[in-house]
Amino acid sequence: MTDGADSTNGTAGRRRTVPGAAPAADRTAVEGLTVEHRTDPLGVDAARPRFGWRTASRVRGRRQTAYRILVASTPDRLAEGRADVWDSGRTDSADSVAVRYAGPGLRASTRYHWTVQVWDESGRRLPEAPPARFETGLLSTDGVTGWDGAKWISMAGKAPNSAGAPLLRRQTALKEGRVRAARLYVSALGVYDAYVNGSRVTVPQDGGTTYELLTPGWTNYDTTVSYFTYDVTGLVAEQPQVTLAAVLGNGWYNGRVSENSVYHSEAGNRLALKAKLLIRYEDGSTQTVVTTPGDDWRATDTGPYRADDLYDGQTYDARRELPGWTDNGFDTSAWSGTEEHDFTTRFPASRLVAYPGESARLMPQWDRRPRSITVHTGGGDFVPDPARTVTDPAQAATAPLTLHPGDTAVIDLGQNLVGVPRYTLRGPAGAEVTFQPGEMLNDTSAGADGPEGSVYRANLRTAKATSTYILKGDPKGETHQDSLTFYGFRYVSVTTTATVTLTELTGRVATSALHDIGHVTTDDSDVNQLISNVRWGQRGNYLWVPTDCPQRDERCGWTGDTQLFSRTGLYNADSVAFLSHFQDILIDSQRTYGADGAQFTWIAPGARYNEPVPAGGWADCGVVVPWTVWQMSGDSTIVDRSWDAMTAYMDWIRARTGDTYAGQGAIFGDWLAFQVTSTQLVSDAYYAYSARLMADMARATGRTAEAHAYEELFSRIKRAFVTKYLSTEGGRLTVRSGLGSPPPWTPGGSPTQTEDDSQTALLWVLKLGLYDTEVQRRAIVELLVQNIGNSAEYKAAHPGSTRVGYAENTLSVGFLGVNVLAPVLTEEGQVELAYAVLHQDAMPSWLYSVRNGATTVWERWNSYAKEDGFGPVEMNSFNHYAYGAIMEWMYESMAGIAMDPAHPGFRHFLLRPHLDPTGRITQVTGSYRSPYGEIVSAWTVRDGEFTHRVAVPANSTATLCVPTTDPDSVREGSTPLSQVGGVTYGGFEGGVASYELPSGRYELTSSLA
């Protein structure tokens, strides 16, 4: 057994020719090896880690029939018969997702090497996968075991909220001998930047390295704190001494964001560090350096980090820099000692756990440089100075900018993003430069908070969101980026107290959505911009937890937004670990903040807006997210881990509403909808939805009795719903969505009167089948078509409806209808209407924001309009991903890459593109890296011919639905597709020919005329 990591990866597991091996010409490879849904992860704390892999092959019908997992202490031991940790033996199975380790107990802080052998459909063994690795963490949660005496330590005598971020450091002599491996395990109460021997600790990313932002992230600290593991071998090797150092920031632990949480203190929370450096030498000996109270660890708050807050920003005074303080040999005689923090006394049951995914980090490939620079002069008038204004993007990206007192520079990065500005300054010592980020520019319209061309910041509410830098006067220039806060911004306003030259301003992008795995593009530039806006909204709001907005005094983990966007989020980015971790946080929140310890909360972790009030559609996140993650990943682990919490939630609703089979209530209703639906109807629909998902998850995980019970519950909820809300009075079917109350709190600018036959109500009735007969279904579809169509005749017949004020083919849904609208229309045969709504750019519509210059998705359909100005400031984020949930329909119905619920994880899936009957989109390219490999669906319509390029990954199959007027015209080359080997013809109905496809790549054509 080899403890720790080798300082070099080595080369082993060499490919061998074995009897029955697949010929090399097959070009088949086993790739994408993961452990716990991560590549070569450090700090794995799972006792039985989950392995995954993919088979890449252009050979049609390629599928796995058996596998063999080998785990060893060194790469060389992965050779045949030498695996000294675990050999699964040949296992006849097609499974390649979340295959559990079943060997002897793993050791803490140990690197393991592994590979997998795969046999194909002919019983031939494929070329072996290159060796992969994983490394265990401390394999404990008590904060004691494996920590070798490390304590939570704070700067002695420092009062909470006093000026200056704590700087902590310890220097230790290393033992004699060559260092083989070094690992740093670290956490903070607050957030940290960690240093080893003068270098800030980085993490691997895209073939290079990058910095994390705001580690260790946000949890309910009273129940769970995360720690991280770093390979710091290169920073320790060849050194006689080692210095550990850290900067501590307030983060979520000591900020307004955590008001109303168990651990919040009105007087402020003291910040703390906990760390262990484990060094292994070539001779087999070890050495540890841990955080302990006393004088070994020294601390000061006199450094340059003067103030930091997630809402308000950061102040950095370069005159106070302490050169060399993170490196060996620095004099700390004037510094304070440290003392033990009282956290373990206050919260003895809090668990210290390895973070189960990847951190939020800065992503250089998405950074943005200025697209324009406008300098406004002072003197009381905000007047652009043409001589210093740069409108050419290429020039603006690199142009130096000299500012004088009274000047204001407004810099446009061209993209609303989340992260921090990075900049270089030259000027005199003591000059104070203030950067104020914002999402929009003021114009002369209503709601502007400053002169035309200035940065609009009213929607930040009480957040100051300001980066302040005080120069030390270095003539070579001073480069800085904040590390203890984050901002949501496209524009930056810059002012200075002395003449200063600014260069190299960059908007540095931070996110937890690190790996894009899905893409959709079309030949419609407006739709492509909407797609870009959705992706950027996800990047900005997937930051440690899925937040609601990144700019104002909120930035919380709102669960309604999370659940409705989760499928889009999983199509776009590798988010399985991210959302699974959020589910763990939500379960913690349920126990602490949910009503009766059973209700899932509307925010997680606990934060300033948390209340145990019924919130259907938000609380149901605790059921929707496990179902969605399982369906998209094929891994039911999240279902099993959440089962007790989900059943507690469902039992809680049942106990509250009894035999009425009503939902819990819904304080937010269909949030920010332009047509108001009864909150109780929304809640009742979500109760039914959660019951259906529970039945589905129960069946899939062998809980047969529970599956029957939830099916019966759904049936009873449906009966109560139909009885209450479906009226046939006067011979006309009505969905009584006006029966009951509107949301009890409706933000400014929103309608407040409920209406019957609202779009959201009709959509949910159709989605869940909450009707009795096909006649009713057709009537409900017609009601929906008329509502959306919103013709002059419809308006005349509904003079009291909010629909009267809007154009034809507009939507009126809020948060809880937005991800249902296009899928339900498509399912009900109303594809043309779905596309008509997509293309609409009158308000309310998806493209309305695009027409008004959006680069991310807005919170409101009308957050801003050139003709009407800014929406109400109390609820007006310009980066709010919820309405971006339309993108799941773009993947599934427009590109045509759709999951098959009967075969989670895309083991079998659907290729069913729906062409645009409006004719505006004639070309779509979609791709998605499923757990089995990349799925491709790219289609073009031209001159009455449909061309379709598809890829079905090895070890999966697909049902292909081809639009055509004649199934005989569906061909691959000159061969009818029905006659292609391995393909099974499924029939022709409604202008669609269907086929069952084995894995492989296909180039198809069919006639549309």
Coordinates of C-alpha atoms in Angstrom, one line a residue, residues 571-747:
Y571 CA -27.7 19.5 -19.5
N572 CA -25.5 22.6 -19.7
A573 CA -22.8 21.7 -17.2
D574 CA -21.4 18.8 -15.2
S575 CA -23.5 19.6 -12.1
V576 CA -24.2 16.2 -10.5
A577 CA -21.9 16.6 -7.5
F578 CA -22.9 20.3 -7.2
L579 CA -26.6 19.6 -7.0
S580 CA -26.1 16.5 -4.8
H581 CA -24.2 18.6 -2.3
F582 CA -26.9 21.2 -2.3
Q583 CA -29.4 18.4 -1.6
D584 CA -27.4 17.5 1.5
I585 CA -27.5 21.2 2.6
L586 CA -31.2 21.3 2.0
I587 CA -31.7 18.2 4.2
D588 CA -29.6 19.9 7.0
S589 CA -31.8 23.0 6.6
Q590 CA -35.0 20.9 6.7
R591 CA -34.1 19.5 10.1
T592 CA -33.0 22.9 11.5
Y593 CA -35.3 25.5 9.8
G594 CA -38.2 23.6 8.3
A595 CA -41.5 23.5 10.1
D596 CA -41.6 20.6 12.5
G597 CA -38.1 19.6 11.3
A598 CA -39.8 18.0 8.2
Q599 CA -40.6 20.7 5.8
F600 CA -38.0 21.5 3.1
T601 CA -37.1 25.1 3.3
W602 CA -37.4 27.9 0.7
I603 CA -33.8 28.8 1.2
A604 CA -30.7 26.7 1.9
P605 CA -28.4 27.1 3.7
G606 CA -30.3 29.0 6.4
A607 CA -30.1 32.7 5.7
R608 CA -31.6 36.1 6.4
Y609 CA -34.9 35.4 4.5
N610 CA -35.6 31.9 6.0
E611 CA -39.0 31.3 7.6
P612 CA -40.8 28.0 8.2
V613 CA -43.8 29.0 6.2
P614 CA -45.5 26.8 3.6
A615 CA -44.0 27.3 0.2
G616 CA -45.2 24.8 -2.4
G617 CA -43.0 24.7 -5.5
W618 CA -40.0 25.8 -3.4
A619 CA -40.1 23.2 -0.7
D620 CA -40.6 20.5 -3.3
C621 CA -37.0 21.1 -4.4
G622 CA -36.2 18.4 -1.9
V623 CA -38.0 15.9 -4.1
V624 CA -37.5 17.3 -7.5
V625 CA -33.8 17.6 -7.4
P626 CA -33.1 14.0 -6.3
W627 CA -35.4 12.8 -9.1
T628 CA -33.8 15.0 -11.7
V629 CA -30.2 14.2 -10.7
W630 CA -31.0 10.5 -10.8
Q631 CA -32.7 10.7 -14.1
M632 CA -29.9 12.7 -15.7
S633 CA -27.0 10.8 -14.2
G634 CA -28.4 7.2 -13.8
D635 CA -27.1 7.2 -10.3
S636 CA -29.8 6.6 -7.6
T637 CA -27.4 7.4 -4.7
I638 CA -29.1 10.8 -4.1
V639 CA -32.5 9.1 -4.0
D640 CA -31.3 6.6 -1.3
R641 CA -29.6 9.4 0.7
S642 CA -32.6 11.6 0.6
W643 CA -35.3 9.0 1.1
D644 CA -35.9 9.5 4.8
A645 CA -36.0 13.3 4.4
M646 CA -38.3 13.1 1.4
T647 CA -40.8 10.8 3.2
A648 CA -40.7 13.0 6.2
Y649 CA -41.6 16.0 4.0
M650 CA -44.5 14.1 2.3
D651 CA -45.8 12.8 5.6
W652 CA -45.7 16.3 7.0
I653 CA -47.9 17.6 4.2
R654 CA -50.3 14.7 4.7
A655 CA -50.5 15.4 8.4
R656 CA -51.3 19.0 7.8
T657 CA -54.0 18.6 5.1
G658 CA -55.3 15.1 5.8
D659 CA -58.1 13.8 3.6
T660 CA -58.5 17.1 1.8
Y661 CA -55.4 16.0 -0.2
A662 CA -54.4 19.6 -0.5
G663 CA -50.9 20.9 -0.7
Q664 CA -49.2 22.8 2.1
G665 CA -49.8 26.2 0.7
A666 CA -47.5 28.4 -1.5
I667 CA -46.5 31.8 -0.1
F668 CA -44.8 32.7 -3.4
G669 CA -47.2 31.1 -5.8
D670 CA -46.2 31.4 -9.4
W671 CA -43.6 34.0 -8.6
L672 CA -43.6 37.2 -10.7
A673 CA -46.3 35.9 -13.1
F674 CA -48.1 38.3 -15.4
Q675 CA -51.3 36.3 -14.8
V676 CA -51.9 35.2 -11.2
T677 CA -52.8 31.7 -10.2
S678 CA -54.3 30.7 -6.9
T679 CA -51.5 29.9 -4.5
Q680 CA -53.4 26.9 -3.3
L681 CA -53.8 25.4 -6.8
V682 CA -50.0 25.8 -7.3
S683 CA -49.4 24.0 -4.0
D684 CA -51.9 21.3 -4.8
A685 CA -50.3 20.7 -8.2
Y686 CA -46.8 20.4 -6.7
Y687 CA -48.1 18.0 -4.0
A688 CA -49.3 15.8 -6.8
Y689 CA -46.1 16.2 -8.7
S690 CA -44.0 15.2 -5.7
A691 CA -46.2 12.2 -5.1
R692 CA -45.7 11.1 -8.6
L693 CA -41.9 11.5 -8.4
M694 CA -41.8 9.7 -5.1
A695 CA -43.7 6.7 -6.7
D696 CA -41.2 6.7 -9.5
M697 CA -38.1 6.8 -7.3
A698 CA -39.6 4.2 -5.0
R699 CA -40.1 1.8 -7.9
A700 CA -36.6 2.3 -9.2
T701 CA -35.0 1.6 -5.8
G702 CA -37.0 -1.5 -4.9
R703 CA -39.4 0.2 -2.4
T704 CA -42.4 -1.6 -3.8
A705 CA -44.8 -0.9 -1.0
E706 CA -43.9 2.7 -0.9
A707 CA -44.4 2.9 -4.7
H708 CA -47.9 1.7 -4.4
A709 CA -48.6 4.0 -1.5
Y710 CA -47.4 7.1 -3.4
E711 CA -49.3 6.0 -6.5
E712 CA -52.4 5.9 -4.4
L713 CA -51.6 9.2 -2.9
F714 CA -51.3 10.8 -6.3
S715 CA -54.6 9.3 -7.3
R716 CA -56.3 10.8 -4.3
I717 CA -54.7 14.2 -4.8
K718 CA -55.9 14.1 -8.4
R719 CA -59.4 13.3 -7.5
A720 CA -59.5 16.1 -4.9
F721 CA -58.0 18.5 -7.5
V722 CA -60.4 17.6 -10.3
T723 CA -63.3 18.0 -7.9
K724 CA -62.2 21.3 -6.6
Y725 CA -60.8 23.1 -9.7
L726 CA -62.4 21.6 -12.8
S727 CA -65.8 23.2 -13.4
T728 CA -68.3 22.3 -16.2
E729 CA -70.8 24.9 -15.2
G730 CA -72.8 26.3 -18.1
G731 CA -71.5 23.5 -20.3
R732 CA -68.0 25.0 -20.5
L733 CA -64.9 23.5 -18.9
T734 CA -63.1 26.0 -16.6
V735 CA -59.9 25.5 -14.5
R736 CA -60.7 27.5 -11.5
S737 CA -57.3 28.9 -10.9
G738 CA -58.9 32.1 -9.6
L739 CA -60.3 30.1 -6.7
G740 CA -58.4 31.2 -3.7
S741 CA -55.8 33.8 -2.8
P742 CA -52.9 35.4 -4.7
P743 CA -49.5 35.2 -3.2
P744 CA -49.6 37.0 0.2
W745 CA -46.7 39.2 -0.8
T746 CA -46.4 40.4 -4.3
P747 CA -43.5 42.7 -5.3

